[in-house]
Amino acid sequence: MTSRRFSDATLPLLFLLLCFAAPLCRADWPPVTKEELDFKNVPNVPDAPAVVLFHEEIDDDTIHYHQVYYRIKILTEAGRKYADVQVPYDRHGSNVGSVKARTTHADGTVANFEGKPLDKEVERFAGYKIHVKTVTLPDVQVGSVIEYQYSWRYDDNLVISPKWELQGDLYERKSNYKFVPTQHEVVNERDVISSGLAWVSHLPKGAEIKSFHDKYYELTLNDVPPFFEEDHMPPPQTFKYHVAFYYRWAVQADAFWKDEGKYWNKQAEKFLSRNGGVREALATIVAPGDSADQKAKKIYAFVQTLDNTSYMPRQSEEELKTIGLKPNLGVEDVLRQKRGSRNNITRLFVELCREAGVPAYLMWVTDRGENLFTPLYLTTDQLDEEIAFVTIDGKEVPVDPGTKFAPYSVINWRYTGSKGLKQLPGGKAELADSPAPTHGGDAIQRVGSFRLSDEGEAQGTLLVRFYGQEALWRRLEGARTDESGRKKMLEDQVREWLPSNSEVTVIKDATWMDYEKPLAVEFKVSAPILSRAGKRVLMPTDFFVVNQPAKFAHKDRIHVVYFHFPPREVDNITVVLPPSLEVESMPTPSTNQLPYAVYSSKPTQQGNTITTVRNMEVGGLVFPVPEYPTLKGFFDKMKAGDDQQVVLRSAVHAGN
Amino acid sequence: MRATKYFATAAFLAAALSAFGSNPPQVNIPDWVQQAANQPKGTYSDETEAVILLDETSVRVISADKYEEHERVVFRILRPGGRERAIVGVTAGVGEKVSDLHAWSINPGDHKFEVKLKEFTKSSPYDANALYSDIQGYVTKVPGAEVGSIVAFESSVVKKTYMGEYDWVPQQTIPVKNVSLTIEFPPRWEFAESWANSQAIKSQQVASNTWKWSLTDLPAIEQEPMRPSYLALAARLEVAFFGDGKAMSGTWGALGTWYKGLADPRRASTTETKEAAQRLTAGKSGFDAQVRAVANFLQRDIRYVDISIGIGGNQPHYAGDVFHHRYGDCKDKATLMATMLEDLGYHSELVLVHTKRGVVQPNVPSGFFNHAILAIAVPKEVPDDAYPAIVKTKAGNRYVIFDPTNEYTPFGLIPSYEQSSYVLITTSPGEMVHLPVFVPELNRTDRVGKFTLNNDGVLSGEVANRYVGDEASDMRMNLATYDGKDRAKFLEASASASLKQASIENADFQNLKEIDHDLVIKYEVKMPEYAQTAGGLLLVRPRVFGDKAIHLTKKPRKYSIELEGSRHDHDVYEIKLPAGYVVDELPENTHIDVGFAMYDSKIETVGDMIRYTREYVVRDPHIELSHLDDVRRLESAIGSDEFANAVLKKAP
């Protein structure tokens, strides 16, 4: 048997192509049936623009060949866009064969696509030649059935295990998928021979991948609904029906992760071991009498001062060469060049801690903003970035030195509540949970003191403090621009909270760089907050939330609700009324409490001063669909509380 | 796909190492870059991302259809956003040739970088509207581009011109220090020039039949909400050149003649187009019914697909092909419609237009258009007021202007974005005409809501919306992107601008596809917590739906305001009061008329109901800066009315 190996250079590209277009060619078109020509209504999708009547994909790694076939019924004018077909491919290493297409009209007559597909190079870089073949089907009308098919060949030295996305934006009545894996040995870059084929999948109820003596695999689906995205949902690709095949390098998951953990650990330790200059640097960072906690914090503060290239504009090789920079092959390079990627910086932190006698180790985790970790998906492709742990007085403390501006022991939410490989003593690593998200520490606090003018403008100052993740994402966003851009960013955010025509100016600049402290910024605000009610006027109690839309606008929910981190807001807003106005009635305090969420808004009056203290906190990240009505109800009630108004009237003064 | 992350990483490092093994190449910065860089830094606003220090264009006209364009640009990056400008490049289509491309940069550490021709990446410029175009881009991201860097770019491209015209836009969205254009014409060739959005800059002869235009210190065209299009504001020079005494460009007449010569041969009728025209109009008599039938066919059955190759960017495909394939771009659709109308005995002409109002200016004849529509000759028996979109030429010829590419605007009307624009009717000679702004009643929304408020503050009821003209077209276009299920969500999302917790049910869409009729949308809506209690009072906002305010910021403004179009909105909301409550107080009525717009609202008690009626009329969508105070007064009055509350109290 011959061992086959990937060409490494084509890998990213092939992935790209698979994302764009899955790969067919039939000798004849299957007849379009009367039932298909008459088909008009898609179940549960009224007025759907089109419906996929039949979709077939065949991936054959034995002959390095992919085929795609679509039969689509056009149901509305908007659905005619599906008649434009674009097939991207890399001409260097692969080729799209003939593209055939035809239109069957509602009366059964057929218009074949007789032209030649337009082929255009759209991108050429580093040896890649990305082309697109374009076909637009002829004479497509509402009621037409369009069909197209194409095949795609790739180099003999490549095997490509497919990832089938089984759910798209159209309802699919029937779809067939077939994968023929190579019968040759597949060898990875570590010369490990594949131990066969495996897959992970999320399939509709009752669907099953059938194996035909491991020679090929088939999946047939009926009536797959289109996928709908919603606000506050987990990464969508994890919720779409899909199958991801892969040539596996271990039979058992435990063995795979153990082996991969060992390999990663070895690579990481090799990077850490190139540690020239670490000891000398450490002497300038920590003092001999420092406790382990003090040492870890000082080292953390030191690595945060380095240029973190993960948050800087990408520089080309030529650029780095010209300014005299080299790739970091070890922590010594990071130290010497005073720069590195987030993982480079995390590794330097670990090595410095170890050198200082503080036990420290790494963890390679999945970014849950992009993906959810699947232990049975035996590939390290699903792991993204590294965080670290230090042991202080026998207690494990998670830290995220690789995230610019993350305070000590605050982990970027992307790497919390996830999973990954964690270093163990003895050159091993194991699958473990990443640190759990913390509750209550990620908050927005608004403290405002205002005087209401006779014209109804609230004028005064607002101090806003952003804590935890609320500060972190803003600091990261602010790092992409300059002082003027950061000032505008914050002013725009406050302006969004207020009625239109409000004026907002930063008067005390934010503590952008002091990342261990909350991001605090003071604004001068002038906002028209009164509304008319005949001779009376109405004033919202907390005018920084009255403009915010309802959190959940729709009564139905398809997917679980998912917050990146638990939201929390704390407000204390004071408004002094002008002598011309007095309170006629104050709103009653609003409170609402669920086992996982609390809200209160308490307006009080003292003389001509109205003070509103508001608190909102949610203590969870993921809420199942059955919980949605309760969660929506909580936020709706909160909105009603936030919208309450103080009724004011002209003050009656005795004498002149 | 099988993953080999480690392998790929190792391979990358190996490649990177070999690249790093060599010394950085020697970079020679050209003198013209260095000289531009040595200019004093100048003072600019905090928002200025970059400044162009030098923008020097030299054009050598080779023949009537070909010229060589050489450009040198030097700019300084002032802010992080300015780094995006360091992505530089040129485009070239079939028959055009890139002969030189070069880029340099000097970063604040005085490191120098260079990108040579072969290092530019080929890529296809993205155009969401074009399925295929032969235009090829050559781009690079210049290394070393950071805040404080000087970036320079030099290109030389042999380009084609189909109408003997050169367009030059020296003013940018960032300040420009020094900018010039030099054009060398062949001996004895003539040219005509015209300036848009600038006083005419006198050219200087710098060599034999070689002319130069220079400008300094051009301010940036800044971003501002609702300002006219950048191209309607930026200084622009149009140069038409010709060697045989016959210009294809330079006058509207010549441009019309040129385009008619290009497009007319494509209007040849075929058996298929004739049969289709007859079939579509069978049983229909008269101009309106027959043209409307053909128009509907073009709008519904000919799919918009833009495939531009070479002169195909200007010249339509053959009408017979467009009909046969049932697809084409704007000029293809206009051409097919012209052909089918001709088959029926109705004459029409293609019309060139720019979809951004104010870009085409009557005193600046040029081919600066981006869209083609149709002017259909009006028979004598049809009166002048039969269609709002009728225009009259100087000779008194009458045409109905129609856009077959817009699937939602019926025959007789034109979309708002084409109203109040100058367009070229491509007769021979061509003629510039001004398209009218429609009277507000033609772009109308009528909304009637009948609601019941209960003691818990829940407002529920039925809403009926009637959309006319452009308002109907816009709504149909929005709804077309949603299937039936998502339409209710779209309505909920639209309502959420006024109502934070509205749930919409039983939505009914009438005449959704019948574009010649008014669009009617009815639904039931429920809004919990709509009314608020305050002491023993109940506060209710009579204006239930609809945000009419313009929402300008208080920031000083530089440019005029461009609204979408004229409009007339009429709302009537009736709210039945909860049992046991009576009106204690109602907000005052509002009336303001500022000429270009009018707002009038009335709140009254009718039996056990509060009745709110209002009219909002925009008469002219173009508002000069001198009327800014009026806009602010209007804005304030609308805002005050929209958020006003009625106060209810317990009945005694």
Tab-separated table of N, CA, C and O in Angstrom, chain B residues 360-446:
chain	number	residue	atom	x	y	z
B	360	VAL	N	-25.002	64.041	-11.593
B	360	VAL	CA	-25.063	64.562	-12.964
B	360	VAL	C	-25.541	66.006	-12.891
B	360	VAL	O	-26.560	66.300	-12.273
B	361	GLN	N	-24.755	66.872	-13.485
B	361	GLN	CA	-25.089	68.296	-13.441
B	361	GLN	C	-25.192	68.820	-14.867
B	361	GLN	O	-24.352	68.480	-15.710
B	362	PRO	N	-26.197	69.643	-15.127
B	362	PRO	CA	-26.497	69.986	-16.521
B	362	PRO	C	-25.368	70.710	-17.241
B	362	PRO	O	-25.223	70.590	-18.453
B	363	ASN	N	-24.545	71.439	-16.479
B	363	ASN	CA	-23.465	72.187	-17.137
B	363	ASN	C	-22.182	71.384	-17.232
B	363	ASN	O	-21.131	71.899	-17.562
B	364	VAL	N	-22.237	70.112	-16.868
B	364	VAL	CA	-21.031	69.269	-16.925
B	364	VAL	C	-21.330	68.024	-17.767
B	364	VAL	O	-21.583	66.940	-17.256
B	365	PRO	N	-21.294	68.175	-19.090
B	365	PRO	CA	-21.631	67.030	-19.931
B	365	PRO	C	-20.557	65.950	-19.840
B	365	PRO	O	-19.372	66.239	-20.009
B	366	SER	N	-20.965	64.746	-19.511
B	366	SER	CA	-20.013	63.633	-19.426
B	366	SER	C	-20.787	62.331	-19.361
B	366	SER	O	-21.992	62.316	-19.120
B	367	GLY	N	-20.059	61.259	-19.532
B	367	GLY	CA	-20.678	59.946	-19.434
B	367	GLY	C	-20.660	59.413	-18.011
B	367	GLY	O	-20.596	58.201	-17.819
B	368	PHE	N	-20.715	60.313	-17.030
B	368	PHE	CA	-20.641	59.912	-15.632
B	368	PHE	C	-22.001	59.400	-15.158
B	368	PHE	O	-22.660	60.005	-14.316
B	369	PHE	N	-22.439	58.267	-15.694
B	369	PHE	CA	-23.719	57.649	-15.343
B	369	PHE	C	-23.451	56.254	-14.793
B	369	PHE	O	-22.398	55.680	-15.065
B	370	ASN	N	-24.429	55.713	-14.067
B	370	ASN	CA	-24.246	54.337	-13.587
B	370	ASN	C	-25.504	53.479	-13.790
B	370	ASN	O	-25.621	52.404	-13.224
B	371	HIS	N	-26.465	53.975	-14.598
B	371	HIS	CA	-27.727	53.253	-14.720
B	371	HIS	C	-28.404	53.647	-16.024
B	371	HIS	O	-28.189	54.770	-16.513
B	372	ALA	N	-29.168	52.722	-16.584
B	372	ALA	CA	-29.931	53.016	-17.810
B	372	ALA	C	-31.399	52.708	-17.580
B	372	ALA	O	-31.738	51.670	-17.001
B	373	ILE	N	-32.250	53.630	-18.016
B	373	ILE	CA	-33.691	53.430	-17.923
B	373	ILE	C	-34.290	53.763	-19.288
B	373	ILE	O	-33.555	53.776	-20.284
B	374	LEU	N	-35.574	54.039	-19.357
B	374	LEU	CA	-36.208	54.188	-20.663
B	374	LEU	C	-37.114	55.417	-20.687
B	374	LEU	O	-37.773	55.726	-19.692
B	375	ALA	N	-37.117	56.105	-21.841
B	375	ALA	CA	-38.060	57.201	-22.081
B	375	ALA	C	-39.006	56.731	-23.185
B	375	ALA	O	-38.563	56.475	-24.309
B	376	ILE	N	-40.279	56.601	-22.865
B	376	ILE	CA	-41.244	56.057	-23.819
B	376	ILE	C	-42.063	57.216	-24.377
B	376	ILE	O	-42.691	57.976	-23.614
B	377	ALA	N	-42.023	57.372	-25.695
B	377	ALA	CA	-42.735	58.486	-26.326
B	377	ALA	C	-44.227	58.375	-26.043
B	377	ALA	O	-44.811	57.289	-26.145
B	378	VAL	N	-44.793	59.527	-25.664
B	378	VAL	CA	-46.211	59.530	-25.280
B	378	VAL	C	-47.061	59.870	-26.505
B	378	VAL	O	-46.836	60.904	-27.153
B	379	PRO	N	-48.022	59.035	-26.837
B	379	PRO	CA	-48.898	59.347	-27.983
B	379	PRO	C	-49.657	60.655	-27.749
B	379	PRO	O	-49.890	61.059	-26.606
B	380	LYS	N	-50.046	61.284	-28.850
B	380	LYS	CA	-50.697	62.604	-28.776
B	380	LYS	C	-51.940	62.589	-27.900
B	380	LYS	O	-52.230	63.548	-27.199
B	381	GLU	N	-52.701	61.481	-27.974
B	381	GLU	CA	-54.002	61.472	-27.286
B	381	GLU	C	-53.852	61.363	-25.756
B	381	GLU	O	-54.808	61.549	-25.011
B	382	VAL	N	-52.635	61.074	-25.288
B	382	VAL	CA	-52.435	60.942	-23.843
B	382	VAL	C	-52.150	62.322	-23.259
B	382	VAL	O	-51.229	63.012	-23.716
B	383	PRO	N	-52.929	62.769	-22.257
B	383	PRO	CA	-52.718	64.122	-21.736
B	383	PRO	C	-51.419	64.233	-20.932
B	383	PRO	O	-50.878	63.233	-20.456
B	384	ASP	N	-50.943	65.449	-20.731
B	384	ASP	CA	-49.683	65.713	-20.023
B	384	ASP	C	-49.696	65.178	-18.590
B	384	ASP	O	-48.656	64.798	-18.055
B	385	ASP	N	-50.883	65.210	-17.985
B	385	ASP	CA	-50.926	64.815	-16.575
B	385	ASP	C	-51.291	63.343	-16.391
B	385	ASP	O	-51.650	62.921	-15.296
B	386	ALA	N	-51.200	62.564	-17.458
B	386	ALA	CA	-51.588	61.148	-17.352
B	386	ALA	C	-50.628	60.384	-16.449
B	386	ALA	O	-51.033	59.449	-15.746
B	387	TYR	N	-49.368	60.792	-16.462
B	387	TYR	CA	-48.358	60.086	-15.650
B	387	TYR	C	-47.468	61.112	-14.960
B	387	TYR	O	-47.009	62.059	-15.593
B	388	PRO	N	-47.192	60.894	-13.688
B	388	PRO	CA	-46.278	61.825	-12.999
B	388	PRO	C	-44.895	61.844	-13.638
B	388	PRO	O	-44.176	62.836	-13.541
B	389	ALA	N	-44.497	60.766	-14.270
B	389	ALA	CA	-43.124	60.657	-14.780
B	389	ALA	C	-43.009	61.124	-16.226
B	389	ALA	O	-42.098	60.698	-16.940
B	390	ILE	N	-43.906	62.003	-16.654
B	390	ILE	CA	-43.780	62.546	-18.015
B	390	ILE	C	-42.806	63.723	-18.005
B	390	ILE	O	-42.863	64.586	-17.120
B	391	VAL	N	-41.903	63.715	-18.982
B	391	VAL	CA	-41.014	64.869	-19.185
B	391	VAL	C	-41.192	65.360	-20.622
B	391	VAL	O	-41.658	64.620	-21.490
B	392	LYS	N	-40.806	66.597	-20.809
B	392	LYS	CA	-40.953	67.198	-22.146
B	392	LYS	C	-39.600	67.713	-22.603
B	392	LYS	O	-38.885	68.345	-21.814
B	393	THR	N	-39.211	67.427	-23.828
B	393	THR	CA	-37.938	67.936	-24.349
B	393	THR	C	-38.144	69.353	-24.866
B	393	THR	O	-39.273	69.837	-24.955
B	394	LYS	N	-37.009	69.982	-25.226
B	394	LYS	CA	-37.111	71.364	-25.715
B	394	LYS	C	-37.981	71.432	-26.957
B	394	LYS	O	-38.672	72.420	-27.201
B	395	ALA	N	-37.936	70.379	-27.748
B	395	ALA	CA	-38.729	70.364	-28.986
B	395	ALA	C	-40.194	70.029	-28.709
B	395	ALA	O	-40.997	69.929	-29.632
B	396	GLY	N	-40.500	69.801	-27.457
B	396	GLY	CA	-41.888	69.514	-27.108
B	396	GLY	C	-42.241	68.032	-27.155
B	396	GLY	O	-43.412	67.671	-26.974
B	397	ASN	N	-41.252	67.187	-27.398
B	397	ASN	CA	-41.544	65.743	-27.389
B	397	ASN	C	-41.788	65.291	-25.958
B	397	ASN	O	-41.052	65.682	-25.050
B	398	ARG	N	-42.775	64.452	-25.786
B	398	ARG	CA	-43.140	63.997	-24.435
B	398	ARG	C	-42.766	62.524	-24.263
B	398	ARG	O	-43.002	61.697	-25.153
B	399	TYR	N	-42.190	62.247	-23.093
B	399	TYR	CA	-41.814	60.863	-22.786
B	399	TYR	C	-42.275	60.506	-21.375
B	399	TYR	O	-42.230	61.359	-20.484
B	400	VAL	N	-42.648	59.255	-21.193
B	400	VAL	CA	-42.825	58.736	-19.826
B	400	VAL	C	-41.517	58.044	-19.475
B	400	VAL	O	-41.052	57.156	-20.202
B	401	ILE	N	-40.933	58.472	-18.367
B	401	ILE	CA	-39.684	57.845	-17.930
B	401	ILE	C	-40.039	56.610	-17.104
B	401	ILE	O	-40.905	56.671	-16.221
B	402	PHE	N	-39.351	55.509	-17.375
B	402	PHE	CA	-39.673	54.264	-16.674
B	402	PHE	C	-38.394	53.470	-16.443
B	402	PHE	O	-37.509	53.426	-17.294
B	403	ASP	N	-38.314	52.853	-15.262
B	403	ASP	CA	-37.129	52.070	-14.904
B	403	ASP	C	-37.489	50.589	-14.803
B	403	ASP	O	-37.973	50.123	-13.764
B	404	PRO	N	-37.257	49.804	-15.857
B	404	PRO	CA	-37.644	48.381	-15.812
B	404	PRO	C	-36.793	47.551	-14.862
B	404	PRO	O	-37.155	46.420	-14.526
B	405	THR	N	-35.649	48.117	-14.398
B	405	THR	CA	-34.820	47.352	-13.466
B	405	THR	C	-35.429	47.349	-12.070
B	405	THR	O	-35.276	46.391	-11.327
B	406	ASN	N	-36.106	48.431	-11.720
B	406	ASN	CA	-36.755	48.496	-10.413
B	406	ASN	C	-38.036	47.659	-10.473
B	406	ASN	O	-39.002	48.028	-11.137
B	407	GLU	N	-38.034	46.541	-9.766
B	407	GLU	CA	-39.145	45.586	-9.879
B	407	GLU	C	-40.396	46.044	-9.152
B	407	GLU	O	-41.442	45.410	-9.250
B	408	TYR	N	-40.274	47.125	-8.396
B	408	TYR	CA	-41.397	47.471	-7.519
B	408	TYR	C	-42.043	48.812	-7.838
B	408	TYR	O	-43.004	49.191	-7.193
B	409	THR	N	-41.477	49.566	-8.769
B	409	THR	CA	-42.071	50.863	-9.114
B	409	THR	C	-42.848	50.722	-10.416
B	409	THR	O	-42.260	50.421	-11.459
B	410	PRO	N	-44.166	50.926	-10.374
B	410	PRO	CA	-44.981	50.647	-11.559
B	410	PRO	C	-44.783	51.669	-12.677
B	410	PRO	O	-44.281	52.778	-12.440
B	411	PHE	N	-45.196	51.277	-13.861
B	411	PHE	CA	-45.149	52.164	-15.025
B	411	PHE	C	-45.906	53.454	-14.709
B	411	PHE	O	-47.002	53.432	-14.142
B	412	GLY	N	-45.304	54.574	-15.039
B	412	GLY	CA	-45.927	55.872	-14.769
B	412	GLY	C	-45.240	56.606	-13.631
B	412	GLY	O	-45.342	57.814	-13.518
B	413	LEU	N	-44.530	55.839	-12.783
B	413	LEU	CA	-43.813	56.446	-11.660
B	413	LEU	C	-42.323	56.161	-11.807
B	413	LEU	O	-41.926	55.255	-12.548
B	414	ILE	N	-41.526	56.912	-11.077
B	414	ILE	CA	-40.096	56.596	-10.992
B	414	ILE	C	-39.711	56.591	-9.518
B	414	ILE	O	-40.334	57.278	-8.714
B	415	PRO	N	-38.706	55.808	-9.160
B	415	PRO	CA	-38.324	55.749	-7.748
B	415	PRO	C	-37.771	57.090	-7.259
B	415	PRO	O	-37.252	57.887	-8.049
B	416	SER	N	-37.839	57.304	-5.959
B	416	SER	CA	-37.391	58.579	-5.373
B	416	SER	C	-35.951	58.892	-5.735
B	416	SER	O	-35.598	60.045	-5.973
B	417	TYR	N	-35.083	57.848	-5.744
B	417	TYR	CA	-33.664	58.118	-5.974
B	417	TYR	C	-33.383	58.620	-7.389
B	417	TYR	O	-32.282	59.072	-7.671
B	418	GLU	N	-34.366	58.514	-8.282
B	418	GLU	CA	-34.181	59.069	-9.632
B	418	GLU	C	-34.878	60.419	-9.790
B	418	GLU	O	-34.608	61.149	-10.749
B	419	GLN	N	-35.773	60.716	-8.850
B	419	GLN	CA	-36.483	61.985	-8.947
B	419	GLN	C	-35.523	63.140	-8.676
B	419	GLN	O	-34.568	63.004	-7.928
B	420	SER	N	-35.807	64.264	-9.300
B	420	SER	CA	-34.990	65.471	-9.162
B	420	SER	C	-33.559	65.250	-9.642
B	420	SER	O	-32.630	65.883	-9.149
B	421	SER	N	-33.380	64.328	-10.580
B	421	SER	CA	-32.051	64.093	-11.161
B	421	SER	C	-32.046	64.573	-12.608
B	421	SER	O	-33.089	64.607	-13.265
B	422	TYR	N	-30.843	64.913	-13.058
B	422	TYR	CA	-30.680	65.210	-14.480
B	422	TYR	C	-30.318	63.913	-15.196
B	422	TYR	O	-29.476	63.153	-14.707
B	423	VAL	N	-30.979	63.681	-16.325
B	423	VAL	CA	-30.749	62.437	-17.069
B	423	VAL	C	-30.577	62.760	-18.548
B	423	VAL	O	-31.010	63.819	-19.011
B	424	LEU	N	-29.935	61.855	-19.251
B	424	LEU	CA	-29.687	62.068	-20.675
B	424	LEU	C	-30.578	61.145	-21.508
B	424	LEU	O	-30.462	59.909	-21.411
B	425	ILE	N	-31.449	61.756	-22.299
B	425	ILE	CA	-32.230	60.955	-23.255
B	425	ILE	C	-31.332	60.763	-24.470
B	425	ILE	O	-30.855	61.732	-25.079
B	426	THR	N	-31.071	59.521	-24.819
B	426	THR	CA	-30.050	59.243	-25.847
B	426	THR	C	-30.654	59.260	-27.253
B	426	THR	O	-30.561	58.284	-27.996
B	427	THR	N	-31.249	60.393	-27.561
B	427	THR	CA	-31.638	60.642	-28.953
B	427	THR	C	-30.395	61.111	-29.683
B	427	THR	O	-29.328	61.243	-29.073
B	428	SER	N	-30.503	61.393	-30.941
B	428	SER	CA	-29.371	61.948	-31.670
B	428	SER	C	-29.791	63.292	-32.261
B	428	SER	O	-30.589	63.341	-33.188
B	429	PRO	N	-29.309	64.405	-31.761
B	429	PRO	CA	-28.430	64.501	-30.603
B	429	PRO	C	-29.174	64.225	-29.297
B	429	PRO	O	-30.392	64.308	-29.251
B	430	GLY	N	-28.391	63.928	-28.262
B	430	GLY	CA	-28.989	63.645	-26.969
B	430	GLY	C	-29.494	64.897	-26.284
B	430	GLY	O	-29.097	66.003	-26.639
B	431	GLU	N	-30.333	64.731	-25.313
B	431	GLU	CA	-30.858	65.901	-24.594
B	431	GLU	C	-30.949	65.611	-23.110
B	431	GLU	O	-31.455	64.576	-22.676
B	432	MET	N	-30.410	66.577	-22.362
B	432	MET	CA	-30.485	66.484	-20.907
B	432	MET	C	-31.846	66.975	-20.438
B	432	MET	O	-32.299	68.035	-20.868
B	433	VAL	N	-32.499	66.223	-19.587
B	433	VAL	CA	-33.767	66.677	-19.007
B	433	VAL	C	-33.721	66.485	-17.496
B	433	VAL	O	-32.911	65.694	-16.982
B	434	HIS	N	-34.560	67.201	-16.820
B	434	HIS	CA	-34.624	67.094	-15.358
B	434	HIS	C	-35.862	66.305	-14.985
B	434	HIS	O	-36.967	66.633	-15.418
B	435	LEU	N	-35.671	65.250	-14.184
B	435	LEU	CA	-36.815	64.453	-13.757
B	435	LEU	C	-37.512	65.149	-12.602
B	435	LEU	O	-36.848	65.716	-11.731
B	436	PRO	N	-38.813	65.112	-12.581
B	436	PRO	CA	-39.549	65.865	-11.555
B	436	PRO	C	-39.472	65.219	-10.178
B	436	PRO	O	-39.230	64.020	-10.057
B	437	VAL	N	-39.665	66.076	-9.153
B	437	VAL	CA	-39.925	65.542	-7.807
B	437	VAL	C	-41.432	65.356	-7.746
B	437	VAL	O	-42.188	66.278	-8.048
B	438	PHE	N	-41.879	64.194	-7.358
B	438	PHE	CA	-43.319	63.944	-7.327
B	438	PHE	C	-43.982	64.735	-6.212
B	438	PHE	O	-43.365	65.004	-5.169
B	439	VAL	N	-45.232	65.049	-6.426
B	439	VAL	CA	-45.988	65.676	-5.342
B	439	VAL	C	-46.097	64.654	-4.220
B	439	VAL	O	-46.134	63.444	-4.470
B	440	PRO	N	-46.100	65.126	-2.961
B	440	PRO	CA	-46.048	64.185	-1.830
B	440	PRO	C	-47.137	63.112	-1.875
B	440	PRO	O	-46.912	61.981	-1.456
B	441	GLU	N	-48.306	63.459	-2.382
B	441	GLU	CA	-49.427	62.504	-2.372
B	441	GLU	C	-49.099	61.231	-3.160
B	441	GLU	O	-49.755	60.204	-2.986
B	442	LEU	N	-48.113	61.313	-4.034
B	442	LEU	CA	-47.781	60.114	-4.822
B	442	LEU	C	-46.905	59.134	-4.051
B	442	LEU	O	-46.741	57.990	-4.471
B	443	ASN	N	-46.294	59.621	-2.959
B	443	ASN	CA	-45.509	58.724	-2.098
B	443	ASN	C	-46.168	58.771	-0.725
B	443	ASN	O	-45.788	59.575	0.116
B	444	ARG	N	-47.145	57.958	-0.529
B	444	ARG	CA	-48.032	58.176	0.614
B	444	ARG	C	-48.137	56.928	1.481
B	444	ARG	O	-48.129	55.808	0.991
B	445	THR	N	-48.208	57.182	2.793
B	445	THR	CA	-48.525	56.101	3.731
B	445	THR	C	-49.707	56.532	4.585
B	445	THR	O	-49.665	57.614	5.173
B	446	ASP	N	-50.719	55.725	4.615
B	446	ASP	CA	-51.882	55.974	5.488
B	446	ASP	C	-51.937	54.851	6.495
B	446	ASP	O	-51.955	53.678	6.116
